[in-house]
């Protein structure tokens, strides 16, 4: 069940919450929309689900138009299941009754309903809790009930709106594994909304970075991390420094640049040209060395197993980040070698990386 969005737009008042979004999500894909609060990602999910109406654009699910000019199918006609942050369980019903609720509307026999309910509970490993009420479950167990109810709908498309946001950090990791197993067992096309980039990187086949109603980049987690389409993505994903350079020469996939007077070689997008530019430098791209750029340590933070050190070379506006096994003292002078980096695409050329 593929999902295709073409120039999807939705405004509240004068401000567009979703601004001309075009995306193609493949059947069976686990697709994550990642962005800060207020960027429009939940509105995008509600438009796909049919809980909001488009102002412009088109939405198709499995090749069938569900929203567009003069068309807006009701949510129950779109064959999608939705898992909300709040779980949305019936408190007076047992776990089994909550899961069976969407099956009742199909008019199937009691035996078939009970069999399907049991199968769905087994998939999320909640069979022993079938008779309990939601109030008697942990947050993680309630979330699994919501997932089982989606399975019971036999929806080929599942939309998840920040489903782990209400869970404690230690439980999120366990639930990420549950979600990955759920996706694998169901084979459903999954659209997952989150502001947590660690979640996105762990779960996604592809991730789209959403910013002020628009999609900045849609690619694999590795591509988004190592080859961001612009400086906004580079600063939003992971930890990095962005520094000005002069590009002196280019070849396929690489460029020679001058960084604070030192020549280094970096990865580069197609179309890179000589001249002023900016590079993204990740902590894993920087090493201590006996010779190299002299940098002054400005901060050292223990991250559990390593020290994150901020060290500013002369001539740079912001410090580089290093991951060190030993602590460095503030004010120390160290020498660093930037062994790789990413040449950020020139303004206006990032669209090529968003395919």
Short mmCIF file of C-alpha atoms in Angstrom, two decimals:
data_model
loop_
_atom_site.label_atom_id
_atom_site.label_comp_id
_atom_site.label_asym_id
_atom_site.label_seq_id
_atom_site.Cartn_x
_atom_site.Cartn_y
_atom_site.Cartn_z
CA UNK A 1 0.00 0.00 0.00
CA UNK A 2 2.10 2.90 -1.27
CA UNK A 3 1.42 6.50 -0.24
CA UNK A 4 1.88 9.32 -2.75
CA UNK A 5 1.66 12.99 -1.79
CA UNK A 6 1.72 15.68 -4.48
CA UNK A 7 2.02 19.36 -3.50
CA UNK A 8 0.03 18.73 -0.31
CA UNK A 9 -0.81 22.02 1.42
CA UNK A 10 -2.70 22.90 4.59
CA UNK A 11 -2.88 26.28 6.32
CA UNK A 12 -4.33 27.42 9.62
CA UNK A 13 -4.97 31.12 9.27
CA UNK A 14 -2.28 32.84 7.24
CA UNK A 15 0.48 30.36 8.08
CA UNK A 16 0.94 27.11 6.12
CA UNK A 17 1.35 24.13 8.45
CA UNK A 18 2.12 21.86 5.48
CA UNK A 19 3.59 23.66 2.49
CA UNK A 20 3.56 21.91 -0.92
CA UNK A 21 4.85 18.56 0.34
CA UNK A 22 5.57 15.92 -2.29
CA UNK A 23 6.57 12.42 -1.15
CA UNK A 24 6.45 8.86 -2.49
CA UNK A 25 6.41 6.16 0.19
CA UNK A 26 6.88 2.62 -1.11
CA UNK A 27 4.65 -0.30 -0.18
CA UNK A 28 6.01 -2.04 2.93
CA UNK A 29 8.38 0.80 3.78
CA UNK A 30 8.98 2.10 7.30
CA UNK A 31 9.04 5.82 6.57
CA UNK A 32 9.76 8.34 9.34
CA UNK A 33 8.95 12.05 9.26
CA UNK A 34 11.32 13.78 11.67
CA UNK A 35 11.27 17.41 12.72
CA UNK A 36 11.02 19.85 15.63
CA UNK A 37 7.75 20.58 17.40
CA UNK A 38 5.43 22.74 15.32
CA UNK A 39 6.98 21.86 11.95
CA UNK A 40 3.73 20.34 10.59
CA UNK A 41 4.48 16.64 10.81
CA UNK A 42 1.37 15.68 12.84
CA UNK A 43 -0.80 17.76 10.50
CA UNK A 44 0.70 15.82 7.59
CA UNK A 45 -0.29 12.52 9.22
CA UNK A 46 -3.81 13.79 9.89
CA UNK A 47 -4.18 14.81 6.24
CA UNK A 48 -3.20 11.31 5.11
CA UNK A 49 -5.58 9.73 7.64
CA UNK A 50 -8.46 11.96 6.53
CA UNK A 51 -8.72 13.72 9.89
CA UNK A 52 -7.95 17.07 8.22
CA UNK A 53 -8.92 18.31 4.75
CA UNK A 54 -6.41 19.51 2.17
CA UNK A 55 -6.28 23.10 1.01
CA UNK A 56 -4.45 21.99 -2.15
CA UNK A 57 -2.62 19.01 -3.61
CA UNK A 58 -3.42 15.30 -3.87
CA UNK A 59 -3.03 12.16 -1.76
CA UNK A 60 -3.18 8.62 -3.13
CA UNK A 61 -2.99 5.35 -1.16
CA UNK A 62 -2.23 2.15 -3.07
CA UNK A 63 -2.70 4.07 -6.31
CA UNK A 64 -6.22 5.21 -5.38
CA UNK A 65 -6.87 8.93 -4.92
CA UNK A 66 -8.21 9.62 -1.42
CA UNK A 67 -7.89 13.42 -1.32
CA UNK A 68 -7.63 16.14 -3.92
CA UNK A 69 -9.67 18.79 -5.69
CA UNK A 70 -13.31 18.00 -4.94
CA UNK A 71 -12.39 14.72 -3.19
CA UNK A 72 -11.93 13.81 0.48
CA UNK A 73 -12.63 10.21 1.46
CA UNK A 74 -13.64 9.64 5.07
CA UNK A 75 -11.00 8.08 7.37
CA UNK A 76 -12.81 4.71 7.45
CA UNK A 77 -12.68 4.55 3.65
CA UNK A 78 -8.90 4.91 3.45
CA UNK A 79 -7.91 1.50 4.91
CA UNK A 80 -5.42 3.04 7.33
CA UNK A 81 -4.81 2.35 10.99
CA UNK A 82 -3.72 5.16 13.29
CA UNK A 83 -1.72 4.84 16.51
CA UNK A 84 -1.84 8.04 18.55
CA UNK A 85 0.50 9.28 21.24
CA UNK A 86 -2.35 9.00 23.76
CA UNK A 87 -3.08 5.30 22.88
CA UNK A 88 -6.86 6.09 22.64
CA UNK A 89 -7.98 2.86 24.35
CA UNK A 90 -11.48 2.28 25.72
CA UNK A 91 -10.95 2.26 29.53
CA UNK A 92 -14.09 0.18 30.29
CA UNK A 93 -13.07 -2.59 27.86
CA UNK A 94 -10.58 -5.38 28.42
CA UNK A 95 -7.45 -5.66 26.31
CA UNK A 96 -9.11 -8.31 24.12
CA UNK A 97 -12.25 -6.20 23.72
CA UNK A 98 -10.20 -3.17 22.67
CA UNK A 99 -8.42 -5.23 20.05
CA UNK A 100 -11.65 -6.85 18.85
CA UNK A 101 -13.52 -3.54 18.55
CA UNK A 102 -12.64 -2.82 14.87
CA UNK A 103 -13.40 -6.43 13.93
CA UNK A 104 -16.99 -6.19 15.24
CA UNK A 105 -17.92 -3.65 12.56
CA UNK A 106 -17.05 -6.20 9.86
CA UNK A 107 -19.90 -8.50 10.89
CA UNK A 108 -17.73 -11.64 11.10
CA UNK A 109 -18.66 -14.61 13.23
CA UNK A 110 -17.76 -14.70 16.92
CA UNK A 111 -15.31 -17.54 16.31
CA UNK A 112 -13.48 -15.61 13.60
CA UNK A 113 -13.41 -12.49 15.76
CA UNK A 114 -11.93 -14.38 18.70
CA UNK A 115 -9.35 -16.10 16.48
CA UNK A 116 -8.21 -12.84 14.89
CA UNK A 117 -8.07 -11.12 18.28
CA UNK A 118 -5.95 -13.93 19.70
CA UNK A 119 -3.59 -13.81 16.71
CA UNK A 120 -3.11 -10.06 17.08
CA UNK A 121 -2.47 -10.31 20.82
CA UNK A 122 0.06 -13.08 20.22
CA UNK A 123 1.90 -10.93 17.66
CA UNK A 124 2.52 -8.22 20.29
CA UNK A 125 3.04 -10.80 23.09
CA UNK A 126 0.04 -9.76 25.18
CA UNK A 127 -1.92 -13.03 25.30
CA UNK A 128 -1.61 -13.33 29.13
CA UNK A 129 -3.08 -9.82 29.52
CA UNK A 130 -6.19 -10.32 27.38
CA UNK A 131 -8.61 -9.97 30.31
CA UNK A 132 -7.02 -6.91 31.90
CA UNK A 133 -8.25 -3.33 31.63
CA UNK A 134 -5.94 -0.63 30.20
CA UNK A 135 -5.58 0.96 33.65
CA UNK A 136 -3.90 -2.25 34.85
CA UNK A 137 -1.18 -2.10 32.16
CA UNK A 138 2.13 -0.29 31.88
CA UNK A 139 2.62 2.41 29.26
CA UNK A 140 4.51 0.03 27.02
CA UNK A 141 1.80 -2.60 27.28
CA UNK A 142 -0.91 -0.06 26.43
CA UNK A 143 1.07 0.95 23.37
CA UNK A 144 1.19 -2.69 22.28
CA UNK A 145 -2.60 -2.92 22.68
CA UNK A 146 -2.92 0.03 20.31
CA UNK A 147 -0.62 -1.74 17.85
CA UNK A 148 -2.62 -4.96 18.10
CA UNK A 149 -5.83 -3.03 17.40
CA UNK A 150 -4.18 -1.70 14.22
CA UNK A 151 -3.34 -5.25 13.21
CA UNK A 152 -6.93 -6.28 13.88
CA UNK A 153 -8.15 -3.71 11.35
CA UNK A 154 -6.07 -5.53 8.73
CA UNK A 155 -4.91 -2.10 7.64
CA UNK A 156 -2.18 -2.26 5.03
CA UNK A 157 -1.14 1.29 5.94
CA UNK A 158 -0.36 2.28 9.52
CA UNK A 159 0.17 5.87 10.67
CA UNK A 160 1.93 6.44 14.02
CA UNK A 161 1.95 9.87 15.67
CA UNK A 162 4.74 10.07 18.27
CA UNK A 163 3.71 6.70 19.78
CA UNK A 164 6.64 6.53 22.22
CA UNK A 165 6.59 10.13 23.43
CA UNK A 166 4.84 9.30 26.72
CA UNK A 167 7.20 6.47 27.68
CA UNK A 168 10.18 6.57 30.03
CA UNK A 169 13.58 6.59 28.26
CA UNK A 170 14.46 3.05 29.39
CA UNK A 171 11.18 1.73 27.92
CA UNK A 172 11.58 3.51 24.59
CA UNK A 173 14.46 1.26 23.52
CA UNK A 174 12.42 -1.88 24.24
CA UNK A 175 9.43 -0.44 22.36
CA UNK A 176 11.61 0.44 19.36
CA UNK A 177 12.39 -3.27 19.09
CA UNK A 178 8.67 -4.03 19.44
CA UNK A 179 7.83 -1.59 16.64
CA UNK A 180 10.49 -3.05 14.34
CA UNK A 181 9.16 -6.57 15.02
CA UNK A 182 5.57 -5.38 14.53
CA UNK A 183 6.46 -3.82 11.17
CA UNK A 184 8.26 -6.95 10.04
CA UNK A 185 5.43 -9.29 11.04
CA UNK A 186 2.63 -7.15 9.60
CA UNK A 187 4.34 -6.12 6.34
CA UNK A 188 2.32 -2.91 6.50
CA UNK A 189 3.44 0.38 5.02
CA UNK A 190 4.27 2.49 8.08
CA UNK A 191 4.43 6.27 8.36
CA UNK A 192 5.93 7.25 11.69
CA UNK A 193 5.99 10.78 13.11
CA UNK A 194 8.60 11.80 15.70
CA UNK A 195 10.78 14.64 16.96
CA UNK A 196 13.30 12.15 18.39
CA UNK A 197 16.14 11.68 15.92
CA UNK A 198 17.55 8.63 17.72
CA UNK A 199 14.17 6.92 17.27
CA UNK A 200 14.09 7.92 13.62
CA UNK A 201 17.57 6.60 12.90
CA UNK A 202 16.85 3.30 14.65
CA UNK A 203 13.56 2.55 12.89
CA UNK A 204 13.48 4.14 9.45
CA UNK A 205 14.09 2.64 6.05
CA UNK A 206 13.96 6.27 4.94
CA UNK A 207 13.61 9.45 6.94
CA UNK A 208 12.25 12.82 5.82
CA UNK A 209 13.39 15.96 7.61
CA UNK A 210 10.48 18.40 7.95
CA UNK A 211 11.03 22.07 8.70
CA UNK A 212 8.45 24.85 8.79
CA UNK A 213 5.96 22.81 6.78
CA UNK A 214 8.38 21.65 4.10
CA UNK A 215 10.48 18.55 3.46
CA UNK A 216 14.17 19.47 3.40
CA UNK A 217 15.50 15.99 2.62
CA UNK A 218 14.18 12.43 2.30
CA UNK A 219 16.80 9.68 2.26
CA UNK A 220 18.20 6.75 4.22
CA UNK A 221 19.24 7.50 7.82
CA UNK A 222 22.90 7.13 6.82
CA UNK A 223 22.56 9.60 3.95
CA UNK A 224 20.77 12.15 6.09
CA UNK A 225 23.49 11.87 8.74
CA UNK A 226 26.56 11.76 6.49
CA UNK A 227 25.29 13.81 3.51
CA UNK A 228 22.74 16.39 4.71
CA UNK A 229 21.12 18.50 2.01
CA UNK A 230 21.78 21.81 3.73
CA UNK A 231 23.02 23.44 6.92
CA UNK A 232 19.65 23.18 8.68
CA UNK A 233 19.67 19.39 8.34
CA UNK A 234 23.36 19.22 9.31
CA UNK A 235 22.74 21.09 12.54
CA UNK A 236 19.48 19.29 13.38
CA UNK A 237 20.79 15.74 12.95
CA UNK A 238 23.46 14.58 15.37
CA UNK A 239 26.34 16.70 16.64
CA UNK A 240 28.50 18.65 14.25
CA UNK A 241 30.37 21.86 13.53
CA UNK A 242 29.92 23.91 10.37
CA UNK A 243 32.94 25.83 9.11
CA UNK A 244 33.68 28.13 6.17
CA UNK A 245 36.17 26.86 3.57
CA UNK A 246 37.48 27.68 0.13
CA UNK A 247 37.11 24.92 -2.44
CA UNK A 248 40.30 24.74 -4.52
CA UNK A 249 39.63 21.65 -6.65
CA UNK A 250 36.93 18.99 -7.19
CA UNK A 251 36.69 15.44 -8.50
CA UNK A 252 33.92 12.86 -8.50
CA UNK A 253 32.57 12.74 -4.95
CA UNK A 254 35.53 14.60 -3.42
CA UNK A 255 36.87 18.14 -3.05
CA UNK A 256 40.07 19.84 -1.90
CA UNK A 257 39.34 22.68 0.50
CA UNK A 258 41.23 25.20 2.63
CA UNK A 259 40.09 25.10 6.27
CA UNK A 260 41.67 27.80 8.45
CA UNK A 261 44.63 27.86 6.07
CA UNK A 262 45.11 24.07 6.02
CA UNK A 263 44.28 21.99 2.95
CA UNK A 264 42.13 18.90 3.52
CA UNK A 265 40.11 16.55 1.34
CA UNK A 266 36.38 16.12 1.98
CA UNK A 267 33.38 14.29 0.54
CA UNK A 268 31.39 16.43 -1.88
CA UNK A 269 28.02 16.34 -3.68
CA UNK A 270 27.76 16.34 -7.45
CA UNK A 271 28.02 19.81 -8.94
CA UNK A 272 30.50 21.11 -6.35
CA UNK A 273 32.57 23.96 -7.76
CA UNK A 274 35.61 26.00 -6.66
CA UNK A 275 34.94 29.00 -4.44
CA UNK A 276 33.59 29.86 -0.99
CA UNK A 277 31.60 27.10 0.72
CA UNK A 278 30.84 25.50 4.09
CA UNK A 279 31.59 22.03 5.41
CA UNK A 280 29.98 19.89 8.10
CA UNK A 281 32.44 18.20 10.47
CA UNK A 282 31.24 15.36 12.70
CA UNK A 283 33.13 14.43 15.92
CA UNK A 284 34.19 11.10 14.39
CA UNK A 285 35.91 13.01 11.56
CA UNK A 286 38.37 14.74 13.92
CA UNK A 287 41.51 13.18 15.47
CA UNK A 288 44.12 14.38 17.91
CA UNK A 289 47.55 14.69 16.31
CA UNK A 290 51.05 15.92 17.12
CA UNK A 291 50.80 18.43 14.31
CA UNK A 292 47.80 20.03 12.67
CA UNK A 293 45.36 22.79 13.50
CA UNK A 294 46.05 24.34 16.89
CA UNK A 295 42.80 24.56 18.85
CA UNK A 296 41.86 25.85 22.30
CA UNK A 297 39.67 23.64 24.49
CA UNK A 298 36.50 25.53 25.47
CA UNK A 299 34.42 22.77 27.04
CA UNK A 300 34.66 19.09 28.02
CA UNK A 301 31.52 17.09 28.79
CA UNK A 302 31.45 13.47 29.97
CA UNK A 303 28.99 11.47 27.84
CA UNK A 304 29.43 8.06 29.44
CA UNK A 305 32.46 6.19 28.10
CA UNK A 306 33.97 9.22 26.36
CA UNK A 307 34.53 12.96 26.69
CA UNK A 308 32.93 15.31 24.21
CA UNK A 309 35.43 18.13 23.77
CA UNK A 310 34.76 21.50 22.12
CA UNK A 311 38.00 22.94 20.75
CA UNK A 312 38.19 26.09 18.61
CA UNK A 313 40.97 26.48 16.04
CA UNK A 314 42.20 30.01 15.34
CA UNK A 315 40.16 31.68 12.62
CA UNK A 316 36.96 29.59 13.02
CA UNK A 317 33.67 31.00 14.28
CA UNK A 318 32.69 27.87 16.21
CA UNK A 319 34.55 25.03 17.91
CA UNK A 320 35.09 21.56 16.48
CA UNK A 321 33.72 18.59 18.42
CA UNK A 322 35.91 15.62 19.33
CA UNK A 323 35.12 12.38 21.14
CA UNK A 324 38.10 11.58 23.41
CA UNK A 325 38.79 8.78 25.84
CA UNK A 326 40.62 11.14 28.21
CA UNK A 327 39.46 14.46 29.56
CA UNK A 328 40.97 17.69 28.21
CA UNK A 329 41.13 20.76 30.43
CA UNK A 330 39.54 24.06 29.48
CA UNK A 331 42.17 26.41 28.11
CA UNK A 332 44.48 23.62 26.88
CA UNK A 333 45.89 23.88 23.39
CA UNK A 334 45.54 20.69 21.37
CA UNK A 335 46.30 19.85 17.75
CA UNK A 336 43.59 18.34 15.59
CA UNK A 337 43.40 16.76 12.15
CA UNK A 338 40.16 16.85 10.16
CA UNK A 339 40.44 13.64 8.14
CA UNK A 340 37.05 13.95 6.46
CA UNK A 341 33.96 16.17 6.29
CA UNK A 342 30.99 16.88 4.04
CA UNK A 343 30.88 19.81 1.66
CA UNK A 344 27.40 21.22 2.09
CA UNK A 345 25.54 21.68 -1.21
CA UNK A 346 25.30 25.23 -2.48
CA UNK A 347 22.04 27.01 -1.67
CA UNK A 348 19.27 25.79 -3.96
CA UNK A 349 20.99 22.54 -4.94
CA UNK A 350 19.83 20.43 -1.98
CA UNK A 351 16.75 19.17 -3.79
CA UNK A 352 18.89 16.67 -5.66
CA UNK A 353 19.63 14.96 -2.34
CA UNK A 354 15.96 14.69 -1.36
CA UNK A 355 14.98 12.01 -3.87
#
